[in-house]
Coordinates of C-alpha atoms in Angstrom, one line a residue:
M187 CA -76.7 -28.0 -37.3
A188 CA -74.8 -28.8 -34.5
S189 CA -76.8 -29.5 -31.1
V190 CA -76.3 -27.6 -28.1
A191 CA -74.2 -30.6 -26.7
Q192 CA -71.8 -30.0 -29.3
V193 CA -71.5 -26.2 -29.2
L194 CA -71.2 -26.5 -25.3
D195 CA -68.5 -29.4 -26.1
R196 CA -66.7 -27.1 -28.3
I197 CA -66.4 -24.1 -26.5
R198 CA -65.0 -26.3 -23.4
S199 CA -62.8 -27.7 -25.8
A200 CA -61.5 -24.3 -26.6
E201 CA -61.6 -22.9 -23.0
T202 CA -59.3 -26.0 -22.4
E203 CA -57.0 -25.4 -25.4
A204 CA -57.0 -21.4 -24.3
Q205 CA -56.0 -22.2 -20.8
R206 CA -53.4 -24.7 -22.1
K207 CA -51.7 -22.1 -24.3
V208 CA -52.0 -19.6 -21.4
E209 CA -50.3 -21.9 -19.2
E210 CA -47.7 -22.4 -21.8
A211 CA -47.2 -18.7 -22.3
R212 CA -46.8 -18.2 -18.7
E213 CA -44.1 -21.2 -18.6
K214 CA -42.2 -19.7 -21.7
A215 CA -42.4 -16.3 -19.8
E216 CA -41.2 -17.6 -16.5
K217 CA -38.2 -19.3 -18.7
I218 CA -37.3 -16.2 -20.1
V219 CA -37.2 -14.3 -16.7
E220 CA -35.0 -17.1 -15.5
E221 CA -32.6 -17.3 -18.2
A222 CA -32.4 -13.3 -18.0
E223 CA -31.7 -13.2 -14.2
K224 CA -29.1 -15.9 -14.9
E225 CA -27.5 -14.1 -17.9
A226 CA -27.7 -10.6 -15.6
E227 CA -25.9 -12.6 -12.9
E228 CA -23.2 -13.8 -14.9
I229 CA -22.7 -10.1 -16.6
V230 CA -22.5 -8.8 -12.6
R231 CA -20.2 -12.0 -12.0
K232 CA -17.9 -11.2 -15.0
A233 CA -17.8 -7.2 -14.0
R234 CA -16.9 -8.1 -10.4
V235 CA -14.0 -10.3 -12.1
E236 CA -12.9 -8.0 -14.3
A237 CA -13.4 -4.9 -11.9
E238 CA -11.0 -7.0 -9.5
E239 CA -8.6 -7.9 -11.9
E240 CA -7.9 -4.2 -13.0
A241 CA -8.0 -3.1 -9.3
E242 CA -5.0 -5.9 -8.8
K243 CA -3.2 -4.0 -11.7
I244 CA -3.6 -0.8 -10.6
L245 CA -2.4 -2.0 -7.2
Q246 CA 0.4 -3.6 -8.5
Q247 CA 1.4 -0.9 -10.8
A248 CA 0.8 1.4 -8.1
L249 CA 2.9 -0.9 -6.0
K250 CA 5.9 -0.9 -8.5
E251 CA 5.6 3.2 -9.1
A252 CA 6.0 3.3 -4.9
R253 CA 9.1 0.9 -5.4
E254 CA 10.8 3.0 -7.8
E255 CA 10.2 6.4 -5.9
A256 CA 11.7 4.6 -2.9
R257 CA 14.7 3.4 -4.5
K258 CA 15.2 6.9 -6.1
V259 CA 14.9 8.1 -2.8
R260 CA 17.3 5.8 -1.2
E261 CA 20.0 6.5 -3.6
E262 CA 19.9 10.4 -3.5
G263 CA 19.7 9.7 0.3
E264 CA 23.4 7.2 -0.3
R265 CA 24.3 10.0 -2.4
E266 CA 23.7 12.9 -0.1
I267 CA 25.2 11.1 3.0
E268 CA 28.6 10.1 1.2
E269 CA 28.6 14.0 0.1
L270 CA 28.5 15.0 3.4
R271 CA 31.4 12.0 4.5
S272 CA 33.4 13.2 1.7
Q273 CA 32.9 16.9 3.4
A274 CA 33.3 15.7 6.4
E275 CA 36.6 14.3 5.8
K276 CA 37.9 17.6 3.9
R277 CA 37.1 19.2 6.8
L278 CA 38.9 17.2 9.0
D279 CA 42.0 17.1 7.1
E280 CA 41.8 20.9 6.9
A281 CA 40.9 20.9 10.6
A282 CA 44.0 18.7 11.3
D283 CA 46.6 20.7 9.2
A284 CA 45.3 23.9 11.2
V285 CA 46.0 22.1 14.3
V286 CA 49.4 21.1 13.3
G287 CA 50.0 24.6 12.1
L288 CA 48.9 26.6 15.4
V289 CA 51.2 23.7 17.2
L290 CA 54.0 24.6 15.4
G291 CA 53.5 27.8 15.3
E292 CA 52.9 28.1 11.4

């Protein structure tokens, strides 16, 4: 039969072992939390990069569409100016003919 000292030694040894295991578990838990935080930060960073890239794509597409629309408006304006210029020249010719007719008594 074991003596009281031996039983107390075994109890102390078991307590020491239990404390060691608790400490190991705490360290593992801290590492798991630390790794999870790093992974979360990486996920957020990647999401931010992807969002910035998508925003840049949307911006570039909007600029492209705006430039195309501006080009169409400019071309339409140039066509209208040319048409007005042509009509003005035609009317100027008609007005000149009318003035000449009035001067010559026609």
